[in-house]
XYZ file of N, CA and C in Angstrom:
723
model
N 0.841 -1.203 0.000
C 0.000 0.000 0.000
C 0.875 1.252 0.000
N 0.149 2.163 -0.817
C 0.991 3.632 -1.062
C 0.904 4.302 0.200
N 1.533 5.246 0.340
C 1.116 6.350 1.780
C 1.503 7.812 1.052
N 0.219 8.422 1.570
C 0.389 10.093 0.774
C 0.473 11.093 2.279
N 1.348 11.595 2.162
C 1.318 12.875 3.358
C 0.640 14.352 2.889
N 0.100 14.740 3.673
C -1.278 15.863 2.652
C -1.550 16.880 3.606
N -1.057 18.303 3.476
C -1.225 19.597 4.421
C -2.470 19.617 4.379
N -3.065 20.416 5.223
C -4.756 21.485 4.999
C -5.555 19.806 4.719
N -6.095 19.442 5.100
C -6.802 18.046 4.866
C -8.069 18.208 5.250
N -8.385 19.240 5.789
C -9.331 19.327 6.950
C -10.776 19.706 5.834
N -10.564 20.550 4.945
C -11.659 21.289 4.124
C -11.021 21.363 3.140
N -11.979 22.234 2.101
C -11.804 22.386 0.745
C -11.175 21.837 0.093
N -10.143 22.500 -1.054
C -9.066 21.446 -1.524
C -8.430 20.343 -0.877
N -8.094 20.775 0.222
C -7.607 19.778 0.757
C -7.982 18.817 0.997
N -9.672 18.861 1.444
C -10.165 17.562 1.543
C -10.302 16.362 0.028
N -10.452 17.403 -0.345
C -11.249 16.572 -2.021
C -10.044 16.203 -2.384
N -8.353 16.603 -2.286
C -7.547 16.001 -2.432
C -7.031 14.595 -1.524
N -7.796 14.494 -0.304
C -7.440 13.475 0.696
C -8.759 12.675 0.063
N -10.016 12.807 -0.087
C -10.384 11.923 -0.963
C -10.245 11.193 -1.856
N -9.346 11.673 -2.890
C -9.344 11.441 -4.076
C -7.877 10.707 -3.838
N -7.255 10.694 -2.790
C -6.095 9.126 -2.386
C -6.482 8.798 -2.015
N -7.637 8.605 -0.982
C -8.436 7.466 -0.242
C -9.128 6.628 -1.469
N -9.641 7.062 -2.717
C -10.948 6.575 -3.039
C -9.746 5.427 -4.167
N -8.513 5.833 -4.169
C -7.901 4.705 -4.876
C -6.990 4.073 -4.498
N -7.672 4.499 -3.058
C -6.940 2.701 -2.033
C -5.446 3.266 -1.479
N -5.154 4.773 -1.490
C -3.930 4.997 -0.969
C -3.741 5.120 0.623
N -3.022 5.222 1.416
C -3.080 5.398 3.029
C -2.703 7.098 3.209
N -3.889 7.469 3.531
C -3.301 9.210 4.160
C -2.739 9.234 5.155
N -2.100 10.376 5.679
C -1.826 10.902 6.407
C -1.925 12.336 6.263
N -2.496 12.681 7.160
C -3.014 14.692 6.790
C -2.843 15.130 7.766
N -2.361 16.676 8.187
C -2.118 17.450 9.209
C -3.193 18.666 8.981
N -3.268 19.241 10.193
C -5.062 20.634 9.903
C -4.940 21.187 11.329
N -4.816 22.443 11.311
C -5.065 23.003 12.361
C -6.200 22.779 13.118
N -7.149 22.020 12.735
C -8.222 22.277 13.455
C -9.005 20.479 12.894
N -9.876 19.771 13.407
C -10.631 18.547 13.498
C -11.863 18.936 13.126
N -12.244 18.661 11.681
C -13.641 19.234 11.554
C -14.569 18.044 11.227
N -15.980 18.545 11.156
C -16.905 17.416 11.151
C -16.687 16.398 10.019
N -15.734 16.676 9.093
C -15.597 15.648 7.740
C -14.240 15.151 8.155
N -13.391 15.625 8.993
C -11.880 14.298 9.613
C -12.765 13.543 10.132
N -13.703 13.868 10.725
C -14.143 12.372 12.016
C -14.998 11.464 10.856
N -15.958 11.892 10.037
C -16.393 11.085 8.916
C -15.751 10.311 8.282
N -14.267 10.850 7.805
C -13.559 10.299 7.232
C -12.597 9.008 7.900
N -12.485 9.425 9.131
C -11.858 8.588 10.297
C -12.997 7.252 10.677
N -14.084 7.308 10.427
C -15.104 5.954 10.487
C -15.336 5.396 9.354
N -15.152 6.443 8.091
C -14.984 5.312 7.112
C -13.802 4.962 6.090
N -12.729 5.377 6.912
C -11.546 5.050 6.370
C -10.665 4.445 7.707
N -10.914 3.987 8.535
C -10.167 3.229 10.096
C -8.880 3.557 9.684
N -8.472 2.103 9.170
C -7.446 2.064 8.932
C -6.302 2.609 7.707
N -7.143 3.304 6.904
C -6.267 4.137 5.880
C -6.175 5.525 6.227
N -6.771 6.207 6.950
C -6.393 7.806 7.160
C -6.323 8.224 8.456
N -5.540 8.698 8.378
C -4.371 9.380 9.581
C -4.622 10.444 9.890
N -4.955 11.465 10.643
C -4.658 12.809 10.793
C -4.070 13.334 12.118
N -3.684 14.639 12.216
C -3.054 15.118 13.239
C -3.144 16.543 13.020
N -3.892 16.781 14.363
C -3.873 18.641 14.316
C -2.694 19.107 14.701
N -1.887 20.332 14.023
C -1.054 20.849 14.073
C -0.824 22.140 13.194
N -0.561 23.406 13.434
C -0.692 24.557 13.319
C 0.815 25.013 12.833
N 0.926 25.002 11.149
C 1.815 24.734 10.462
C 2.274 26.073 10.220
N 2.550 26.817 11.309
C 3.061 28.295 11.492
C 3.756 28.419 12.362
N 3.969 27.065 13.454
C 4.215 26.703 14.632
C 6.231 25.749 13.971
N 6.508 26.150 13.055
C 7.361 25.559 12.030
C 8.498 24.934 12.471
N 9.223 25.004 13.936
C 9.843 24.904 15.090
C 9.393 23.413 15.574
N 8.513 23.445 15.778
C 7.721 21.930 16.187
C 7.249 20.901 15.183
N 8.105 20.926 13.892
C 7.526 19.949 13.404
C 8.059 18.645 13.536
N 9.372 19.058 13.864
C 10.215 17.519 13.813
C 9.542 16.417 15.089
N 9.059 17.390 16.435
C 8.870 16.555 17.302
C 7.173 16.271 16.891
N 6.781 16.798 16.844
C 5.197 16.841 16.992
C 4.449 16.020 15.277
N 5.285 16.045 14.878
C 4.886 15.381 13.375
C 5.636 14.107 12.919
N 6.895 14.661 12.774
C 7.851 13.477 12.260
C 8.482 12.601 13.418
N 8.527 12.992 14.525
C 8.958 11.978 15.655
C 8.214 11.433 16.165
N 6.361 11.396 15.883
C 4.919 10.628 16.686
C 4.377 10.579 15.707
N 4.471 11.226 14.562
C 2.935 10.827 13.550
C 3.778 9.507 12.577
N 4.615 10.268 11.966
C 5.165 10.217 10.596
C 6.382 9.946 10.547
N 7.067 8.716 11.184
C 8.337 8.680 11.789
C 9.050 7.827 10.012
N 10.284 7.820 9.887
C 10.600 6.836 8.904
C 10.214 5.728 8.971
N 10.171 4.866 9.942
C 9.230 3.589 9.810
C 7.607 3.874 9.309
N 7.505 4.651 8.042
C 6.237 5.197 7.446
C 6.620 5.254 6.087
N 7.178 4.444 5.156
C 7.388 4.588 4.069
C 6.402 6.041 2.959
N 6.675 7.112 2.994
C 5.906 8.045 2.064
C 6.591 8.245 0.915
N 4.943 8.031 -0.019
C 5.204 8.160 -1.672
C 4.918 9.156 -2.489
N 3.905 9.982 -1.695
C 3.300 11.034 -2.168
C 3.753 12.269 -0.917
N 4.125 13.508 -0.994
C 3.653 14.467 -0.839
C 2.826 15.794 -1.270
N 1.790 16.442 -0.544
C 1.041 17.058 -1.095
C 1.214 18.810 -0.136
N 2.078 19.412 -0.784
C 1.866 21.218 -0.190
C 0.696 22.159 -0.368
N -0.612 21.554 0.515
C -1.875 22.188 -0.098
C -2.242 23.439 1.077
N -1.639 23.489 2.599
C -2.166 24.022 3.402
C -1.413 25.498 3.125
N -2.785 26.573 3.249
C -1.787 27.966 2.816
C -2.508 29.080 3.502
N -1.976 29.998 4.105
C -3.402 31.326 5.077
C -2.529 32.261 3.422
N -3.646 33.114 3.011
C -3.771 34.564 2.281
C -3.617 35.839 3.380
N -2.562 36.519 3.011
C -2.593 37.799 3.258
C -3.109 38.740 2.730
N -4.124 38.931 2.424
C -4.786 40.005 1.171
C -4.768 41.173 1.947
N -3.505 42.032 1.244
C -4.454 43.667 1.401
C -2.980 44.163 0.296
N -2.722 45.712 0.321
C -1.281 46.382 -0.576
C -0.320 46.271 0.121
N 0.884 46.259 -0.421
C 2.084 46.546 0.221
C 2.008 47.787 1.091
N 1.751 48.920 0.877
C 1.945 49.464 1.611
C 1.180 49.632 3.048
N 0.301 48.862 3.473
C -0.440 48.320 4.782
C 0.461 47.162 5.336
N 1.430 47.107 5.004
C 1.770 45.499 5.316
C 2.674 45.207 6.473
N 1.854 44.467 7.543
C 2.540 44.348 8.986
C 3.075 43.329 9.168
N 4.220 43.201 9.535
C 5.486 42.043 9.687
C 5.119 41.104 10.285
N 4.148 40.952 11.402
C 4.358 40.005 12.433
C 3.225 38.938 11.351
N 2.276 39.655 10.707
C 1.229 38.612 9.605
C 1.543 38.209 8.388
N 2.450 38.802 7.925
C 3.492 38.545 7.131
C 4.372 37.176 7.306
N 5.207 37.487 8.301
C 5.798 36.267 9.002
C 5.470 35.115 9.188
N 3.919 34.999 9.861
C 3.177 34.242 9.902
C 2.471 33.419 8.769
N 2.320 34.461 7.981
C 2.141 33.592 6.485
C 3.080 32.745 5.739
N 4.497 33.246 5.936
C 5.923 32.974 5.481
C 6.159 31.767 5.860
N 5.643 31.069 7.474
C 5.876 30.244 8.155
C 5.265 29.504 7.615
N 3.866 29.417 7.652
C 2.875 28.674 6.941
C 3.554 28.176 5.416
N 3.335 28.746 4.388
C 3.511 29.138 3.110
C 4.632 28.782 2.029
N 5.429 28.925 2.984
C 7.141 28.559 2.521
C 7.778 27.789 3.877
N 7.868 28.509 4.874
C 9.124 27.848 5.570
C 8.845 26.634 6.408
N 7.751 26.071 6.022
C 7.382 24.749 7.048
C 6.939 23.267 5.608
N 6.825 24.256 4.524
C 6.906 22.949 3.022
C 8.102 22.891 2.940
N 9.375 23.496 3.124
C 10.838 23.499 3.276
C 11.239 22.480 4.156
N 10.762 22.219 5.403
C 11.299 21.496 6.497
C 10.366 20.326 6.081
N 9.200 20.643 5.790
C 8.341 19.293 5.364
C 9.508 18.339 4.326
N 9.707 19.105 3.088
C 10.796 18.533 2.436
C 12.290 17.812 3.007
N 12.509 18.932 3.951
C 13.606 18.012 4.531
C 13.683 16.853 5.319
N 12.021 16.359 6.095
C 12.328 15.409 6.565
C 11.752 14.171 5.744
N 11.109 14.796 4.789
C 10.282 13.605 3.979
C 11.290 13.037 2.831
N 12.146 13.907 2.818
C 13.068 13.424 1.095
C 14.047 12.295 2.153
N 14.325 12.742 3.048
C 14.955 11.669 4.152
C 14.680 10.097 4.386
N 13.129 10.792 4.530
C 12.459 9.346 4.540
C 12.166 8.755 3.217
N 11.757 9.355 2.158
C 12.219 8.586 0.567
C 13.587 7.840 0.560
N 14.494 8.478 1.000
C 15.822 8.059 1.294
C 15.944 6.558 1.880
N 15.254 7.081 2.852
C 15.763 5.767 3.834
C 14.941 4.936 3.240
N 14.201 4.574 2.834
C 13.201 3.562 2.264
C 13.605 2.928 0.913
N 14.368 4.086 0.132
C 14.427 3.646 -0.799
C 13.355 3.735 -1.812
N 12.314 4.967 -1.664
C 11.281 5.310 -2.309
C 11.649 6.244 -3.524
N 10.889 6.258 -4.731
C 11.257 7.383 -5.440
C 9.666 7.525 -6.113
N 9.433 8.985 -4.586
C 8.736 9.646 -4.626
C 8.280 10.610 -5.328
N 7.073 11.326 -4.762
C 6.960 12.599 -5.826
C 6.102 13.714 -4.928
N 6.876 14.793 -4.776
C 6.031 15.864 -4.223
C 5.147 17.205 -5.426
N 4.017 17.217 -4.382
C 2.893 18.289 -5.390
C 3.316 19.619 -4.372
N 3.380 20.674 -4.823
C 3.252 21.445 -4.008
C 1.568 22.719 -4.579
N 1.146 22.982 -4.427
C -0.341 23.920 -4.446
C 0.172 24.788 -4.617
N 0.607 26.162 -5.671
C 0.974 27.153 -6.129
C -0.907 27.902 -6.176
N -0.152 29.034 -7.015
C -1.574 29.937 -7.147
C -1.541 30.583 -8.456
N -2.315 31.186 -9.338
C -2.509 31.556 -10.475
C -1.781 33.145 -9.935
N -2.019 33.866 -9.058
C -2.046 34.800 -8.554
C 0.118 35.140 -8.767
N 0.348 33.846 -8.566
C 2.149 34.196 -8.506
C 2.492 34.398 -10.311
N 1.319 34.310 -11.063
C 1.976 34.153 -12.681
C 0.911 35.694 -13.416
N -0.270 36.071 -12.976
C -0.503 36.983 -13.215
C -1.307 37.905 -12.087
N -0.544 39.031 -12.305
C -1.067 39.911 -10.811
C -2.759 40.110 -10.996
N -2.564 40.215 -9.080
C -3.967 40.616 -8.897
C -4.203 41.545 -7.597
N -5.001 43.110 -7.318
C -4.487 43.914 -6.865
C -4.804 43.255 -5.599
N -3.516 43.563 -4.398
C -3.734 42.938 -2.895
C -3.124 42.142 -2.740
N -2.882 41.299 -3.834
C -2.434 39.574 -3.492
C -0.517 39.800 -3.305
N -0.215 40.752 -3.567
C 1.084 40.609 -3.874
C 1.901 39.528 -2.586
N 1.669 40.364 -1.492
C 2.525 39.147 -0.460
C 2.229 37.905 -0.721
N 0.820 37.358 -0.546
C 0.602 36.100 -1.062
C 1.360 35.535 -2.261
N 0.881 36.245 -2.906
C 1.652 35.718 -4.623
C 3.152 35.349 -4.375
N 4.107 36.123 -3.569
C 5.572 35.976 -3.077
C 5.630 34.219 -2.479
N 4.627 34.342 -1.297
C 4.785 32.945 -1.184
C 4.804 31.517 -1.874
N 4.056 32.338 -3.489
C 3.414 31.093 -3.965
C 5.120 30.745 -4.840
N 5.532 32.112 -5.357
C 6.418 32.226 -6.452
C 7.936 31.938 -5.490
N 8.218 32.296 -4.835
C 9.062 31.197 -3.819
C 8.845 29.774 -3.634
N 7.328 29.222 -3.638
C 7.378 27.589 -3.189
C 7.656 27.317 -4.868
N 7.140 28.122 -5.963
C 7.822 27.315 -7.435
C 9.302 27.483 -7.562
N 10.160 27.979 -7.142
C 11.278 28.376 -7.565
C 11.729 27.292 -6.237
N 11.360 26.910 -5.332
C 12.281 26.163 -4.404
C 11.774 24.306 -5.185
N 10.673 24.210 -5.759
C 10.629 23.286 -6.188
C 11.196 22.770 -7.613
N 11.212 23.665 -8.222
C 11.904 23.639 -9.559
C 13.567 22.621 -9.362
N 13.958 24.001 -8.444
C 15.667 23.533 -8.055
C 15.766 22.234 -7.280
N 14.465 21.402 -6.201
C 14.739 20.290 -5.880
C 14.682 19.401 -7.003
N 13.809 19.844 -7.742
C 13.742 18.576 -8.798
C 15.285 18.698 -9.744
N 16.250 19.381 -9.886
C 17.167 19.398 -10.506
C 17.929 18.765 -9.010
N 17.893 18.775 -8.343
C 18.920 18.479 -6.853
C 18.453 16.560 -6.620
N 17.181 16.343 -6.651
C 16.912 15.267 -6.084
C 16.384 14.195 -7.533
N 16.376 14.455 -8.551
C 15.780 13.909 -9.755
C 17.018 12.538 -10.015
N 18.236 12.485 -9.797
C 19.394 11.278 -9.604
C 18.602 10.300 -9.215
N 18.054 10.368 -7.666
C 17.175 9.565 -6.986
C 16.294 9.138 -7.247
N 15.421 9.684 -8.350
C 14.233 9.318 -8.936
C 12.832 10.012 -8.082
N 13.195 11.162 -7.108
C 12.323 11.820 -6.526
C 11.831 12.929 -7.670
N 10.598 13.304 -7.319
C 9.881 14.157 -8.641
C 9.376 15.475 -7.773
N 9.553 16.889 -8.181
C 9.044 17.407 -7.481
C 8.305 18.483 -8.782
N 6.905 18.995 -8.346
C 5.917 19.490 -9.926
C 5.557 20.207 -8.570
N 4.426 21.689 -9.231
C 3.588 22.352 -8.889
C 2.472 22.479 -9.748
N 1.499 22.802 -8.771
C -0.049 22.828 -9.812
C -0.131 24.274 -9.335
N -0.944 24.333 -10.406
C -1.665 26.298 -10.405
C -2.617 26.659 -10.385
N -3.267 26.564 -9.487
C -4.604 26.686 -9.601
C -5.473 28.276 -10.015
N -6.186 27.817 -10.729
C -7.223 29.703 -10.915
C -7.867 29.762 -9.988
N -8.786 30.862 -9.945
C -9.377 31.207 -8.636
C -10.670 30.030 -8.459
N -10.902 29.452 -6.887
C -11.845 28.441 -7.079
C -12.813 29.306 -5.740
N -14.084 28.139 -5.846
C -14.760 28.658 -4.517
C -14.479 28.140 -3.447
N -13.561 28.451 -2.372
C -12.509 28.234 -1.564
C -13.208 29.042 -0.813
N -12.242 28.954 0.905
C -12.435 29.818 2.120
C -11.791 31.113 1.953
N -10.520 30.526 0.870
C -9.864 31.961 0.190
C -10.474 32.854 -0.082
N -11.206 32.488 -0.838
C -12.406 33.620 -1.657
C -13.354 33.803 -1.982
N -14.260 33.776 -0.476
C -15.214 33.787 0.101
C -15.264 35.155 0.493
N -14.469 36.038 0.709
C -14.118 37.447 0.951
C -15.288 38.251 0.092
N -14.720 37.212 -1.335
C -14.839 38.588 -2.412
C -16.555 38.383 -3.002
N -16.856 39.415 -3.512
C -18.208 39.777 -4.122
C -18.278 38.908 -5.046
N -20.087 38.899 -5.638
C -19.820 38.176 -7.153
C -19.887 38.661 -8.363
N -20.061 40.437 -8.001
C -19.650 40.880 -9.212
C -17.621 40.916 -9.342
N -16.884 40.519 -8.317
C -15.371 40.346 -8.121
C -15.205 39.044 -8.812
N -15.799 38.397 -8.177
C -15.973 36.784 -9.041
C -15.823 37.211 -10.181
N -16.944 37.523 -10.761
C -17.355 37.591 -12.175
C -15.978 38.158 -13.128
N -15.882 39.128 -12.253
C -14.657 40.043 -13.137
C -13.282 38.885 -13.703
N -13.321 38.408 -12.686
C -12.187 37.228 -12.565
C -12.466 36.029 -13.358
N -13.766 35.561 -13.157
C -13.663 34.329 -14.478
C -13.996 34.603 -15.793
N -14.108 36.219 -15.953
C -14.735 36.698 -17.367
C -12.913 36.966 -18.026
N -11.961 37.007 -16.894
C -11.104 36.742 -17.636
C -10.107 35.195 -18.305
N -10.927 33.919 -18.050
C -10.241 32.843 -18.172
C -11.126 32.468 -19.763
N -10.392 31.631 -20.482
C -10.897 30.641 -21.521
C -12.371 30.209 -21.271
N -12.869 29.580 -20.204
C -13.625 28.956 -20.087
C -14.812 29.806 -19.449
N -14.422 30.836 -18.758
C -15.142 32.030 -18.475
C -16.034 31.001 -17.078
N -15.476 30.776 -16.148
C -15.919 30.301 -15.213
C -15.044 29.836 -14.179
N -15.145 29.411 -12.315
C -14.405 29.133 -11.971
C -13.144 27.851 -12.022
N -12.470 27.680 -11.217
C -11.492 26.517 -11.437
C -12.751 25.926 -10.203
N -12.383 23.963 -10.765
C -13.090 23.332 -10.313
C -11.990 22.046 -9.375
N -12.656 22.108 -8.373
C -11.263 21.548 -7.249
C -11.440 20.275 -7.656
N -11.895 19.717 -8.295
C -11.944 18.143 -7.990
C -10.615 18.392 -9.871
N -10.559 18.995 -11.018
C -9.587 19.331 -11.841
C -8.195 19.107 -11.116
N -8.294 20.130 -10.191
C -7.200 19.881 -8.876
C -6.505 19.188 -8.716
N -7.367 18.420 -7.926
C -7.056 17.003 -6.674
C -6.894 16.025 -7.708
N -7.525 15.789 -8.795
C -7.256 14.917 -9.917
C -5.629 15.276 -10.393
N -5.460 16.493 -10.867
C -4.043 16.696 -11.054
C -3.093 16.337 -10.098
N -3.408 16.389 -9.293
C -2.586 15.877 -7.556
C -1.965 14.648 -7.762
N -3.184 13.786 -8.040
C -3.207 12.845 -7.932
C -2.505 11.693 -9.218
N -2.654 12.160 -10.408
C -1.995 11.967 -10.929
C -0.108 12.495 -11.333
N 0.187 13.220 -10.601
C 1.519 13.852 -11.095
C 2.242 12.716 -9.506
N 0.997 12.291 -8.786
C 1.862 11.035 -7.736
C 1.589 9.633 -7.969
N 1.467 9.725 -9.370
C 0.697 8.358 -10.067
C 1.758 7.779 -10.778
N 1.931 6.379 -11.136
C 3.112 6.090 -12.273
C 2.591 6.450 -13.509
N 1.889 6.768 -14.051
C 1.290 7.687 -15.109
C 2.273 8.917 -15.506
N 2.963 9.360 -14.310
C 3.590 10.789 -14.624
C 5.313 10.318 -13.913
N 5.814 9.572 -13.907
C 7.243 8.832 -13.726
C 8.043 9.791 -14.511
N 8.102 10.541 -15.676
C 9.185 10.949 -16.032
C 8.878 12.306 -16.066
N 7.901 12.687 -15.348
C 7.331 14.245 -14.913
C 8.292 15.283 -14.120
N 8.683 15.954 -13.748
C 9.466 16.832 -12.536
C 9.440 17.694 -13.404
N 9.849 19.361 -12.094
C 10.175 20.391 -12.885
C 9.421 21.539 -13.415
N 8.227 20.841 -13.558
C 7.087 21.586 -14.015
C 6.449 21.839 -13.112
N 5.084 23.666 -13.693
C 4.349 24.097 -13.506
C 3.002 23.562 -14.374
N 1.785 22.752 -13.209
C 1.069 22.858 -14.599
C 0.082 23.931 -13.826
N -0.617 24.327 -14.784
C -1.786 25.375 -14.548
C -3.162 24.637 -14.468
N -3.919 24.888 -13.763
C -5.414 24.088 -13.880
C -6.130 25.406 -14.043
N -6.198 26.026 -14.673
C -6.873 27.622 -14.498
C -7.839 27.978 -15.268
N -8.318 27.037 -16.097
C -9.658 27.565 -16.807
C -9.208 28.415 -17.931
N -8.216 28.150 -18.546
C -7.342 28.842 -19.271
C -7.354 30.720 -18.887
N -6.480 30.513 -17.839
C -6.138 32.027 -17.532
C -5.364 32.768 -17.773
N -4.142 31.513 -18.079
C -3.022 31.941 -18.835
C -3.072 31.995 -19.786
């Protein structure tokens, strides 16, 4: 049996991405700040295939003990990783306060960094040749007003994944990003629907991105379907680009 490790598990993307390895027999493991009424659903009808553990992935200091030394130890062979958990900073640069900033940074970038370092370890030790997804944003490839800090985070996690896949690709580890367009998320729930509108009147398809497109892409770029994959950005965006 496969084992997928999967941020944000708790809701939205994230969930429909922890579905969509459950529903083809893979073993989760998911981390979520918070236990919501669909982990415990998922925990009675998945016993023995899904895993979770609350943990507050801003907290970036504590992951080695609180994750990888009790949840997710190397005696856990992982085949899949998934970088889906992410907080938005929306407002301009020039409003922009350090300490929420930081906090996003932690989240966003500097805890899929350490995620990487202990998981390529454990590919290592196993002898796995894995493949990590990391969850990018449409927002890091064409601007959108507010998003800029956000967008930094996204365009940092592509540029740190790009270079693992040139660093770790010997091994047969794969590391890709997906791009998602704007979906109906907790993200962007903020915004109006004449804001909506404005936004999918600019894609191909003239409508939102659809998460299960997503989690399907997820799921396949950790599939042997996509074995000679790394490196890449794909876009799921409703043609936005």
């Amino acid at each position: 049996m496969k084992n997928a490790f999967i941020t944000g598990g708790s809701r939205g993307l994230g969930l429909k991405i922890v579905h969509k390895f459950l529903s083809e027999g893979w073993r989760v493991f998911t981390i979520s700040r918070s236990k919501t009424n669909e982990i415990l659903e998922l925990k009675n009808n998945y016993a023995s295939h899904f895993h979770h553990k609350c943990f507050d992935l801003s907290y970036t200091e504590g992951l080695k003990q609180e994750v990888f030394d009790s949840f997710v130890s190397n005696e856990i062979p992982i085949h899949a990783v998934i970088h889906n958990a992410a907080i938005a900073y929306d407002d301009i640069v020039t409003n922009a306060k350090l300490d929420v900033l930081e906090k996003m940074y932690k989240v966003n970038v500097f805890s899929p960094i350490m995620i990487n370092r202990h998981l390529i370890r454990n590919m290592l030790y196993n002898q796995v040749k894995g493949s990590f997804v990391s969850v990018s944003s449409i927002s890091s490839s064409t601007g959108y007003k507010g998003l800029s800090m956000y967008a930094s985070t996204k365009g940092a996690l592509e540029a740190h994944s790009k270079n693992l896949a040139r660093e770790w690709g010997p091994k047969g580890i794969r590391f890709n990003c997906i791009v998602p367009g704007f979906m109906e998320t907790d993200m962007s729930e903020s915004l109006s629907e004449e804001q909506k509108h404005k936004i999918y009147k600019r894609t191909c398809l003239g409508k939102e991105t659809s998460m299960e497109s997503v989690s399907d892409t997820a799921f396949f770029l950790c599939s042997n379907e996509s074995l000679t994959i790394t490196g890449q950005n794909f876009y799921v965006d409703s043609g936005t680009i």
